[in-house]
Short mmCIF file of C-alpha atoms and ligand atoms in Angstrom, two decimals:
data_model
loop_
_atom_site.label_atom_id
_atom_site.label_comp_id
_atom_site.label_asym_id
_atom_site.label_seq_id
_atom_site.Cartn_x
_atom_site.Cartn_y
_atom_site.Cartn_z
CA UNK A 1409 73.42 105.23 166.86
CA UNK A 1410 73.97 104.53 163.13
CA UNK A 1411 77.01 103.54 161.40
CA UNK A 1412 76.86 107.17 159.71
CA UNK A 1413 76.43 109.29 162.90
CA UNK A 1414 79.00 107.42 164.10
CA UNK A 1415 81.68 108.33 161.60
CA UNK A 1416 80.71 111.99 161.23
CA UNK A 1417 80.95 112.48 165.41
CA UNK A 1418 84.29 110.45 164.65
CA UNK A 1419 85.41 112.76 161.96
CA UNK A 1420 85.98 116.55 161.27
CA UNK A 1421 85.26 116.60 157.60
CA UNK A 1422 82.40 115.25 155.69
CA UNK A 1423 85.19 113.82 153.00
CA UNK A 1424 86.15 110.79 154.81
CA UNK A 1425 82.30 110.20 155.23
CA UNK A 1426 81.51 110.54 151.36
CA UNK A 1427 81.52 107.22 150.35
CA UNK A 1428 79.18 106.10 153.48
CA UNK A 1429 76.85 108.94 152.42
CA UNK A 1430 76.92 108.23 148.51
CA UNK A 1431 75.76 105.08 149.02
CA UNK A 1432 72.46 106.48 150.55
CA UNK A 1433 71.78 108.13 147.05
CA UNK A 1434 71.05 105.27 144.49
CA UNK A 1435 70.63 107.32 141.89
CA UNK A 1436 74.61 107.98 142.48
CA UNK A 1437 74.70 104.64 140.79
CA UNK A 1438 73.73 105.23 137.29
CA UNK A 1439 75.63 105.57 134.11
CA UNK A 1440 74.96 107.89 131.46
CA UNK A 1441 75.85 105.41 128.28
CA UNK A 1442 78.87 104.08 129.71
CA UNK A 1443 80.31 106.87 132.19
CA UNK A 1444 79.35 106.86 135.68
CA UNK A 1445 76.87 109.70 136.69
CA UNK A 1446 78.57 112.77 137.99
CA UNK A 1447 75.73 115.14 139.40
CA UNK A 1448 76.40 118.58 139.47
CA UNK A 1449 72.70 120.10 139.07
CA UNK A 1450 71.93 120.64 142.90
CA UNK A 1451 70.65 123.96 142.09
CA UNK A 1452 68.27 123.05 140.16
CA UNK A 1453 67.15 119.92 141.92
CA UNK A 1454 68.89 117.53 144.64
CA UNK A 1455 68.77 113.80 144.25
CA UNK A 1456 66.68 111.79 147.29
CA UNK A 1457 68.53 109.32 149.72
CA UNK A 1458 66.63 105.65 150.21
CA UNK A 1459 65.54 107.26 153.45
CA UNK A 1460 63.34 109.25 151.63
CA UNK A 1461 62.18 106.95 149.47
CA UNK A 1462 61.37 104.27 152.24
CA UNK A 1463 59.38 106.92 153.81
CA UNK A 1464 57.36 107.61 150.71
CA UNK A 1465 56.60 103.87 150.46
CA UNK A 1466 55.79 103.20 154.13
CA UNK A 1467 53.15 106.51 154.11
CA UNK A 1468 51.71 104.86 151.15
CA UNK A 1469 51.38 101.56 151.72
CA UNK A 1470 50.63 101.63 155.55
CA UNK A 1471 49.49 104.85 156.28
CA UNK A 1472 47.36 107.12 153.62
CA UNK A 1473 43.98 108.28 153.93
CA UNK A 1474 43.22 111.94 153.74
CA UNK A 1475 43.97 113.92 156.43
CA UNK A 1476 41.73 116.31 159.04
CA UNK A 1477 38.36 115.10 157.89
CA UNK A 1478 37.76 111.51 159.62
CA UNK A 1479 37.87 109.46 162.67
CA UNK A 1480 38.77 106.85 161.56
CA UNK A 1481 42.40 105.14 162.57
CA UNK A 1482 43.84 106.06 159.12
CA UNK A 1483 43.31 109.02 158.23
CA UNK A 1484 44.11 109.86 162.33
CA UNK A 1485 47.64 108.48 161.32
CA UNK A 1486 48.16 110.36 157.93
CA UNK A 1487 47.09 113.96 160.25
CA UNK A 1488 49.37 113.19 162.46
CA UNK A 1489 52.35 111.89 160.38
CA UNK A 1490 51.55 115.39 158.11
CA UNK A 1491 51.39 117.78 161.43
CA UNK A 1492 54.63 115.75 163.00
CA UNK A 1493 56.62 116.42 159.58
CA UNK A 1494 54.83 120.77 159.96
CA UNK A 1495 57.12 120.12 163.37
CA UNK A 1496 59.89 118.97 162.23
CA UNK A 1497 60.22 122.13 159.55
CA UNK A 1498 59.20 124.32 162.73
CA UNK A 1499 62.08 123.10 164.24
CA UNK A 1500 64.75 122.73 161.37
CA UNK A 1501 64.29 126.56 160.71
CA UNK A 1502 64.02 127.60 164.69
CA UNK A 1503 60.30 129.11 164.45
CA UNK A 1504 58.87 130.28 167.29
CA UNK A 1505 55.27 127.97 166.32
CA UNK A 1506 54.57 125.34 164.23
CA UNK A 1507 51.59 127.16 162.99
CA UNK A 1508 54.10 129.77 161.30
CA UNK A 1509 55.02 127.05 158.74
CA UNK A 1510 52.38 126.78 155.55
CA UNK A 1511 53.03 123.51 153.10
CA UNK A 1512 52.79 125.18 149.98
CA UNK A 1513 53.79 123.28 146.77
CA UNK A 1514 57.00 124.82 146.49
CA UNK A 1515 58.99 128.42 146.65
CA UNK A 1516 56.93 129.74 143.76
CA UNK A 1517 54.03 128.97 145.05
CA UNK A 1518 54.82 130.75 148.76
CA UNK A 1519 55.89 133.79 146.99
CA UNK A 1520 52.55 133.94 145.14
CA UNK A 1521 51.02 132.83 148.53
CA UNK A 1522 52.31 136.32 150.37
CA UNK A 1523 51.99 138.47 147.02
CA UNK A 1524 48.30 137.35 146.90
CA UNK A 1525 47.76 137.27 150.89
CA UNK A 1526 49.72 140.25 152.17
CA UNK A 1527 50.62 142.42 149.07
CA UNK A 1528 46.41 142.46 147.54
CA UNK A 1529 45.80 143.78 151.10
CA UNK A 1530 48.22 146.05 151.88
CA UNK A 1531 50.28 147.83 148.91
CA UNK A 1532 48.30 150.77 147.65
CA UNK A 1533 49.09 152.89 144.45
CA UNK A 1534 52.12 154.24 144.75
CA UNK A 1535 53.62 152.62 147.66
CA UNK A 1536 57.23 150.89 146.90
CA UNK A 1537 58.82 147.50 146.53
CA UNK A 1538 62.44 146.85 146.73
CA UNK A 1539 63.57 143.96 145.04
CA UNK A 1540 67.35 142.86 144.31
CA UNK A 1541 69.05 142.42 140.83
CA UNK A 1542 69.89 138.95 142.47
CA UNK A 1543 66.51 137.67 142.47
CA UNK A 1544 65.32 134.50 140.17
CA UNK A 1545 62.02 135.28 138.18
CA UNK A 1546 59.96 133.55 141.05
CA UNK A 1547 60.93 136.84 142.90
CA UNK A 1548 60.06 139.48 140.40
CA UNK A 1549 56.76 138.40 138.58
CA UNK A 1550 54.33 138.01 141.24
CA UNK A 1551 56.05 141.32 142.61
CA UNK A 1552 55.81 142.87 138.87
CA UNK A 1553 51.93 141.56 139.11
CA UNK A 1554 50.97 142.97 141.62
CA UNK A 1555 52.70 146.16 140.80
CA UNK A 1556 50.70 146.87 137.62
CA UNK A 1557 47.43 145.90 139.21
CA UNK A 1558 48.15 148.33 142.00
CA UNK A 1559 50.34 150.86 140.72
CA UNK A 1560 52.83 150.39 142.68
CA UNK A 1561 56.94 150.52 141.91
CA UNK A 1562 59.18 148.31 142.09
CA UNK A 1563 62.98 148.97 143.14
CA UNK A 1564 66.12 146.95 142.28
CA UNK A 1565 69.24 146.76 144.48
CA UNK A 1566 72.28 146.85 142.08
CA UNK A 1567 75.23 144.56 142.49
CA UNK A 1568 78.89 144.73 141.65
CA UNK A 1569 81.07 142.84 139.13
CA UNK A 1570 81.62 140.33 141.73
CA UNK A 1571 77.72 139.65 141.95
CA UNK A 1572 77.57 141.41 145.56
CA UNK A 1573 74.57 143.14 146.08
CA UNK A 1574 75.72 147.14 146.93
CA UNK A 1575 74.04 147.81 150.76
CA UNK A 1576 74.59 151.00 150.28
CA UNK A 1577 72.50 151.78 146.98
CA UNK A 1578 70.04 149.18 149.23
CA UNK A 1579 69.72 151.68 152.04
CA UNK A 1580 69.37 154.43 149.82
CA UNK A 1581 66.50 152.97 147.96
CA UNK A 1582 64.31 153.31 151.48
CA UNK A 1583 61.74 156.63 151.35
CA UNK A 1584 58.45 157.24 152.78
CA UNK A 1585 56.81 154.89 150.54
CA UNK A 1586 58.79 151.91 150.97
CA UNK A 1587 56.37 148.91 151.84
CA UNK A 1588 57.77 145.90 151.23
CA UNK A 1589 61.23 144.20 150.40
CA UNK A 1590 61.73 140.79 148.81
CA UNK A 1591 65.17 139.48 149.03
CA UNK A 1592 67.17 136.45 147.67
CA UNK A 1593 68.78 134.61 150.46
CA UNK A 1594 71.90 133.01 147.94
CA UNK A 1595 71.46 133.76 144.85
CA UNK A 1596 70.91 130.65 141.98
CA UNK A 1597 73.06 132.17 139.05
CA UNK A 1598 76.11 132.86 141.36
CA UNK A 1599 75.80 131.67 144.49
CA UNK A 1600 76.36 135.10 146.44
CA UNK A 1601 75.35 134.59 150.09
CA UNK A 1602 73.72 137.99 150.83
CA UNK A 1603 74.18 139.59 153.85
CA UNK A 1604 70.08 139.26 154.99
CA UNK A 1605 70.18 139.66 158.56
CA UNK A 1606 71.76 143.77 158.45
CA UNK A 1607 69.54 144.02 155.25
CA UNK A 1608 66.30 142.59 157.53
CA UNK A 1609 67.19 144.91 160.66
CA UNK A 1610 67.59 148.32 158.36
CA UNK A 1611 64.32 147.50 156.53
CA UNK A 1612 62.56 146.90 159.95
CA UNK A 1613 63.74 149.68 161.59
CA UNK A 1614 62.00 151.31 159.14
CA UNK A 1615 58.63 149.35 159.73
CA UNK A 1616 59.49 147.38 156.15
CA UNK A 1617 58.32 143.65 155.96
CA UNK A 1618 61.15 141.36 154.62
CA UNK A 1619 60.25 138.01 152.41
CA UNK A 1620 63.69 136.21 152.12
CA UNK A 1621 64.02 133.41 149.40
CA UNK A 1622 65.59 130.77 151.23
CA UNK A 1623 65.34 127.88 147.79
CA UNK A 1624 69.22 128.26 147.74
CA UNK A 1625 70.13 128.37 151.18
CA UNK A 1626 67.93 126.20 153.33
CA UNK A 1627 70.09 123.01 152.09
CA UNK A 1628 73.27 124.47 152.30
CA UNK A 1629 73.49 126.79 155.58
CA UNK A 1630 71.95 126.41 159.07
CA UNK A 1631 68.72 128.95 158.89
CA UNK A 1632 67.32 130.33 162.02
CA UNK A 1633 64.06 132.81 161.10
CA UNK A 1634 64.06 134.11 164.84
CA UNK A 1635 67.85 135.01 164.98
CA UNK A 1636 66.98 136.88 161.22
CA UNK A 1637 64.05 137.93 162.44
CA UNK A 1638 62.73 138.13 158.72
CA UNK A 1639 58.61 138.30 158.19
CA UNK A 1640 58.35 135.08 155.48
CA UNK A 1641 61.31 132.67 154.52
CA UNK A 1642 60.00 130.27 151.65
CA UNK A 1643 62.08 127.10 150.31
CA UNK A 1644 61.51 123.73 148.29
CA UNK A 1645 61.91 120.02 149.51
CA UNK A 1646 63.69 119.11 146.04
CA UNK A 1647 66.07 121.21 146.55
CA UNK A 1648 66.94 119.56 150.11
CA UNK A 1649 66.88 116.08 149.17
CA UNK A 1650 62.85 115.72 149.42
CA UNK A 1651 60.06 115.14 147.02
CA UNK A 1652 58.68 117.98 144.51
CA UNK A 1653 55.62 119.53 144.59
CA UNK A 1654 56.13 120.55 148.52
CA UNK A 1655 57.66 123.38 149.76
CA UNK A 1656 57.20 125.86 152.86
CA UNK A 1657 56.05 129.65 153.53
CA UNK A 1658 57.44 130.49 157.06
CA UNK A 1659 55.74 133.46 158.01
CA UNK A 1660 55.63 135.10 161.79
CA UNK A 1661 52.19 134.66 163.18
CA UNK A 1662 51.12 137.81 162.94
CA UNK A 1663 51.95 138.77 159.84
CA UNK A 1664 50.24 135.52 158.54
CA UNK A 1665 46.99 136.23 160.76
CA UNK A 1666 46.53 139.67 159.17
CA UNK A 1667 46.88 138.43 155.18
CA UNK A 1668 44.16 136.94 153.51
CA UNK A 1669 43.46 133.55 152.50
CA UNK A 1670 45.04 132.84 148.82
CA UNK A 1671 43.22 130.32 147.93
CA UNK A 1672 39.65 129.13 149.04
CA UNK A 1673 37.99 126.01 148.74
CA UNK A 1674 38.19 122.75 151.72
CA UNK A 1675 39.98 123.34 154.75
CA UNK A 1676 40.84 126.87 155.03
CA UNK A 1677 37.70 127.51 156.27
CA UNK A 1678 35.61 127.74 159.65
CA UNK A 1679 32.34 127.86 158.43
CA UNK A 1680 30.59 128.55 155.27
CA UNK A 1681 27.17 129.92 154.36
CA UNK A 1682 26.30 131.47 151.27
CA UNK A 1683 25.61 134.54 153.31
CA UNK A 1684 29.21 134.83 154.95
CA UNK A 1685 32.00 132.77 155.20
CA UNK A 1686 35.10 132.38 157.84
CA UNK A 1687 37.77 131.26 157.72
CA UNK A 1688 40.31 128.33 159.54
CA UNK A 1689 43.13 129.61 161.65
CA UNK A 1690 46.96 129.23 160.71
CA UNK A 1691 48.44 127.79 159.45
CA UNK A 1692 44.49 125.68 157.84
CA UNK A 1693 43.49 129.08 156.81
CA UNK A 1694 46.16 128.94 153.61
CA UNK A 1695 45.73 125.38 152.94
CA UNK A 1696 43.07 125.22 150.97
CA UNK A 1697 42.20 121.49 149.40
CA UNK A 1698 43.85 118.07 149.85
CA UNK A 1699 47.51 118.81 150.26
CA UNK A 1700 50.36 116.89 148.79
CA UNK A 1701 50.63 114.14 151.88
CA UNK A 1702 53.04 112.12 151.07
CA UNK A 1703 55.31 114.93 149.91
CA UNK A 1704 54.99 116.63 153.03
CA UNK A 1705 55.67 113.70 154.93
CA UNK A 1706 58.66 113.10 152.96
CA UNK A 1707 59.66 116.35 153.35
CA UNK A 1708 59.76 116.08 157.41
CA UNK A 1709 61.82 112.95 156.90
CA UNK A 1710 64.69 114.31 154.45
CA UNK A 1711 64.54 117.33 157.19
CA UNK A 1712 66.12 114.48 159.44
CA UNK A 1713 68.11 113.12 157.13
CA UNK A 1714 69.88 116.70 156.68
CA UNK A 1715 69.91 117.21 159.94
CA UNK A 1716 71.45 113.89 161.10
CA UNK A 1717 74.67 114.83 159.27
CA UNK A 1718 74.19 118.61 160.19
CA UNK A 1719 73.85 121.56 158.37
CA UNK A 1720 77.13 122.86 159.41
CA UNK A 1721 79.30 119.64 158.57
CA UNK A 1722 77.56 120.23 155.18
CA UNK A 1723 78.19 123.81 154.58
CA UNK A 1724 82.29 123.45 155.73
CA UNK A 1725 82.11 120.20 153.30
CA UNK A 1726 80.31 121.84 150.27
CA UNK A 1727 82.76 124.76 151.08
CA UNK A 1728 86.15 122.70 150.47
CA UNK A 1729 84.76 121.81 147.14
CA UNK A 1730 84.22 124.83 145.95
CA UNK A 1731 87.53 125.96 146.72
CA UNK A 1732 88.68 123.06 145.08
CA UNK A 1733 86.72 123.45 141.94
CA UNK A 1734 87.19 127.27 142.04
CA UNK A 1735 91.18 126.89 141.99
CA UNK A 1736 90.72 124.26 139.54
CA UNK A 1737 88.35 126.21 136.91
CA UNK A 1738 89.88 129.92 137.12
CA UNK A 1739 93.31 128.42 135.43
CA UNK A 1740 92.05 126.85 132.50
CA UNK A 1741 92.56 129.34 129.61
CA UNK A 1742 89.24 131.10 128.39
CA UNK A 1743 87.16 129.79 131.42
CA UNK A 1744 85.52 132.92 133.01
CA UNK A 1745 83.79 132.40 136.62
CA UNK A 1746 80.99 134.65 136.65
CA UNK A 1747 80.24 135.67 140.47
CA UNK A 1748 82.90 135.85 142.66
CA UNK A 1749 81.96 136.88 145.75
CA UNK A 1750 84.07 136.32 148.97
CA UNK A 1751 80.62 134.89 150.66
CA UNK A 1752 79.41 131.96 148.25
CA UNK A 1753 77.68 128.67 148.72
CA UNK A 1754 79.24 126.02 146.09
CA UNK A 1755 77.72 127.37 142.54
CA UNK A 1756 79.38 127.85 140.17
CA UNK A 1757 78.30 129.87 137.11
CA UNK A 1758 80.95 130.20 133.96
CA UNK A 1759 81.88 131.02 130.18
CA UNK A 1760 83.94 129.91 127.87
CA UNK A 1761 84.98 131.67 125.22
CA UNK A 1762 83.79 130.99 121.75
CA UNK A 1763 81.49 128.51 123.30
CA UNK A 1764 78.17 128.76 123.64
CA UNK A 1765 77.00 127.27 127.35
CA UNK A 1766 74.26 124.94 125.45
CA UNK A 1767 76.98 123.29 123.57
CA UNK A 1768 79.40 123.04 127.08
CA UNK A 1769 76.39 121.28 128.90
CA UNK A 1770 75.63 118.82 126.04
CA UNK A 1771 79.64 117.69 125.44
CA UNK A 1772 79.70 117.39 129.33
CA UNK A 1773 76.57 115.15 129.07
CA UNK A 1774 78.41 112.69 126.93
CA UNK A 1775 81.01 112.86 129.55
CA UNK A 1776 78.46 111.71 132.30
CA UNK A 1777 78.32 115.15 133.90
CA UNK A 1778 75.57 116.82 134.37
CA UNK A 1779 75.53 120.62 135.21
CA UNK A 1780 72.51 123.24 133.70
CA UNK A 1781 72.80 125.87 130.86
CA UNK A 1782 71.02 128.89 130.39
CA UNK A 1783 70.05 131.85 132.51
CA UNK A 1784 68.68 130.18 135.48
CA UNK A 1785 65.65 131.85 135.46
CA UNK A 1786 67.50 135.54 136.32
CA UNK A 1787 67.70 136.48 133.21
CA UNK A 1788 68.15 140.26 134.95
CA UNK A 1789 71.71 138.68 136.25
CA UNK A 1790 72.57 137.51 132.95
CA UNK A 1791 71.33 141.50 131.42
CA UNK A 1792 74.04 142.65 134.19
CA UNK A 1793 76.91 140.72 132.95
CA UNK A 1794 75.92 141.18 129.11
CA UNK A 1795 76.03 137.36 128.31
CA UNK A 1796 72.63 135.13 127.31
CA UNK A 1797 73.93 132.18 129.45
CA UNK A 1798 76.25 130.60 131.79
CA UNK A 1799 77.28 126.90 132.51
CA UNK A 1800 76.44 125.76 135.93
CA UNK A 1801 77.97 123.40 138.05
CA UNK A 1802 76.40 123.25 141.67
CA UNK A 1803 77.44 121.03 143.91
CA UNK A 1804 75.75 118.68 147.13
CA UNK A 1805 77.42 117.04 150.27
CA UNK A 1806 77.30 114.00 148.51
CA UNK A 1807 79.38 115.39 145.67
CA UNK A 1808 83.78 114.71 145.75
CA UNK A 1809 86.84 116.04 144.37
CA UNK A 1810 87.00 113.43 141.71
CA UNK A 1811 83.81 114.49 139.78
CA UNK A 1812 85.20 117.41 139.97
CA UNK A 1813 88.10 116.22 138.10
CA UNK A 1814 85.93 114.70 136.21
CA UNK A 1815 84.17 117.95 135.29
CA UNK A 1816 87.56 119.61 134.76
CA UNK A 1817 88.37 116.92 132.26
CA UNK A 1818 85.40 117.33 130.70
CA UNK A 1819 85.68 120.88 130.58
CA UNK A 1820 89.23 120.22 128.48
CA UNK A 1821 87.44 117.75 126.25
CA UNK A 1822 84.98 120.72 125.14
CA UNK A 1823 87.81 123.20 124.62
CA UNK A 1824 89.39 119.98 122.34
CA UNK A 1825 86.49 119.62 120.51
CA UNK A 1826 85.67 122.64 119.48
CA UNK A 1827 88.40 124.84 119.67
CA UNK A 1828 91.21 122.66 117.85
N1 LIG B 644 64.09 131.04 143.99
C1 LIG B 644 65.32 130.56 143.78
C2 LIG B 644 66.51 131.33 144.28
C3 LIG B 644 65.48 129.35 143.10
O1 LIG B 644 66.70 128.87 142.88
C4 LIG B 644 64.34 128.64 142.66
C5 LIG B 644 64.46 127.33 141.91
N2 LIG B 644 65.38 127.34 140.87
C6 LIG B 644 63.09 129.19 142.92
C7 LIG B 644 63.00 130.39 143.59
C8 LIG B 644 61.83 128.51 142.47
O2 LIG B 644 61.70 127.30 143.15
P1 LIG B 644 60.54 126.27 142.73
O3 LIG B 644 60.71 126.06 141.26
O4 LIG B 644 60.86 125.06 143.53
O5 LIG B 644 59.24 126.90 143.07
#
């Protein structure tokens, strides 16, 4: 056992671990001119321990070749180092088979993956989507898409003031036509936890498909697809500590063995004539091409370095801070949290008043902290609260209380600057 597991089983919090853990993250390391990194874009991207790395560097110096196509000892490895890390996914997310994960190169991707694959196939003119007003962009264009080529309509589940999604107005959205529903997990802007598994069992009993977009949740709360029993659950590595350009469409087998293929090309097929074509099985049959190795690879292995401290140390850890920062932030004068819903993973979304967001992130900057500006791709959030923008601090289980007294400070430095 490792010096780490050995001081989380010792401990009950993830703070008096931190330190151990930070040093895992060299990128922890760096200054910005001459103040000491404080990360707090998570949201947008997580940062990649030297476990990671190493990985990346061992598949590529001792083990590439491409994969499925040879017999030959290297490219035997590279198959099975990519199928062991389809396993370890299978197994971080509780799926029944580890043919019911698809690498695709991220959550956009998988989204257009099912919209091509299931909704082509199966939504008809005037059949009905139900989307939420939660969703990030990735969840409403290839939805919108395919809704104008098939004249079909898309529905929005309102939320509240607190950014909770009204289950209610949800339930009442169902009618005869209802096909589909596509449903943030946590939502980017706020960081609302929505309450997925009721939503899932109402639209089933129904005979509604669910899609749940897990890219905020998968690094922040323990995920189980059969206990939610949702049809597709698509996330990226890079936001779980992993490379970019890999992510994964979970779908159940069936489901996934009805759609068709969404791309063609090398290795999604059986056999191909220019009379008639087949195609692979799943999960081959929707990865079409050379896939991303290495990526995938070094997804499986930041899967075990998540796991190894444990998704539920993390979420009670990431939980204290945003207490912490939440108590902190809502008493500074003119600071408006935006999202404040009982059930949140740590995001944080604000305003300041008189100041636009733009300027906020680029005085922080100087500061050495790094959140994200803008409207988060949900620019339908942003329509609901009337405001262009929000600052966003989001925080990891390698982030402490200091930086975020160091974001606090900085946060005071802004006000001094350009309110005095
Ligand atoms: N959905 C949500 C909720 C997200 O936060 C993001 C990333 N910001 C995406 C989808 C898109 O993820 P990617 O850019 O990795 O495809």
């Amino acid at each position: 056992m490792g010096a780490l597991e050995k001081m989380l089983q010792a401990s009950n919090s993830l703070a008096t671990c931190v330190d151990r853990i930070r040093a895992d993250f060299p990128i922890l390391n760096l200054k910005i001119g001459d103040k000491s990194l404080v990360y707090l874009d998570n949201a947008a991207s997580s940062q990649m321990p030297q476990f990671v790395i190493d990985r990346l560097v061992r598949y590529q110096t001792t083990q590439h070749a491409n994969i499925h196509r040879a017999v030959h000892h290297l490219s035997e490895v590279a198959t099975h180092e990519y199928e062991v890390a389809r396993r370890k996914l299978q197994h971080f997310i509780n799926a029944r088979e580890d043919k019911e994960v698809i690498f695709t190169s991220g959550t956009t991707d998988a989204i257009n993956l099912v919209m091509h694959g299931y909704g082509r196939k199966f939504i008809q003119k005037g059949d009905e989507i139900i989307l939420t007003h939660l969703e990030h962009h990735s969840n409403i264009v290839p939805w919108q898409m395919l809704a104008q080529e098939k004249e079909a309509i898309i529905r929005v589940v309102p939320i509240n003031d607190s950014g909770e999604l009204l289950v209610d107005e949800y339930e009442k959205l169902f009618n005869a036509n209802t096909r589909f529903v596509g449903l943030t997990h946590v939502s980017n802007a706020l960081g609302t936890i929505n309450p997925i598994k009721e939503m899932i069992a109402f639209a089933h009993q129904r005979g509604v498909p669910v899609l749940i977009d897990g890219a905020q949740a998968a690094a922040h709360l323990t995920v189980d697809v059969q206990a939610l029993d949702c049809d597709f659950y698509v996330f990226s590595a890079h936001k779980l500590c992993g490379p970019t350009g890999i992510g994964i469409l979970y779908g159940k087998a069936h489901q996934l063995e009805a759609m068709q293929p969404y791309k063609g090309g090398g290795d999604m097929i059986s056999s191909v004539s220019f009379e008639k074509t087949t195609y692979n099985t799943i999960p081959y049959k929707f990865e079409a091409g050379t896939p991303p190795i290495a990526a995938a690879i070094g997804f499986g292995a930041a899967i075990d370095y998540l796991s190894n401290i444990g998704l539920d140390a993390i979420a009670q850890y990431e939980h204290e801070l945003l207490t912490y920062a939440t108590e902190r932030l809502s008493i500074i004068p003119g600071v408006t949290i935006i999202g404040n819903s009982a059930s949140k993973v740590a995001v944080i979304s604000f305003t300041m008043d008189g100041i636009h967001p733009h300027d906020v992130g680029t005085l922080l900057n100087e500061e050495g902290v790094a959140i994200r500006t803008g409207h988060h791709c949900a620019q339908p959030v942003m329509q609901r609260f009337n405001i262009p923008a929000t600052s966003r601090a989001s925080f990891s289980f390698y982030n402490t209380k200091d930086e975020v007294d160091a974001l606090i400070e900085g946060i005071q430095i802004v006000k001094k600057v350009f309110l005095s």
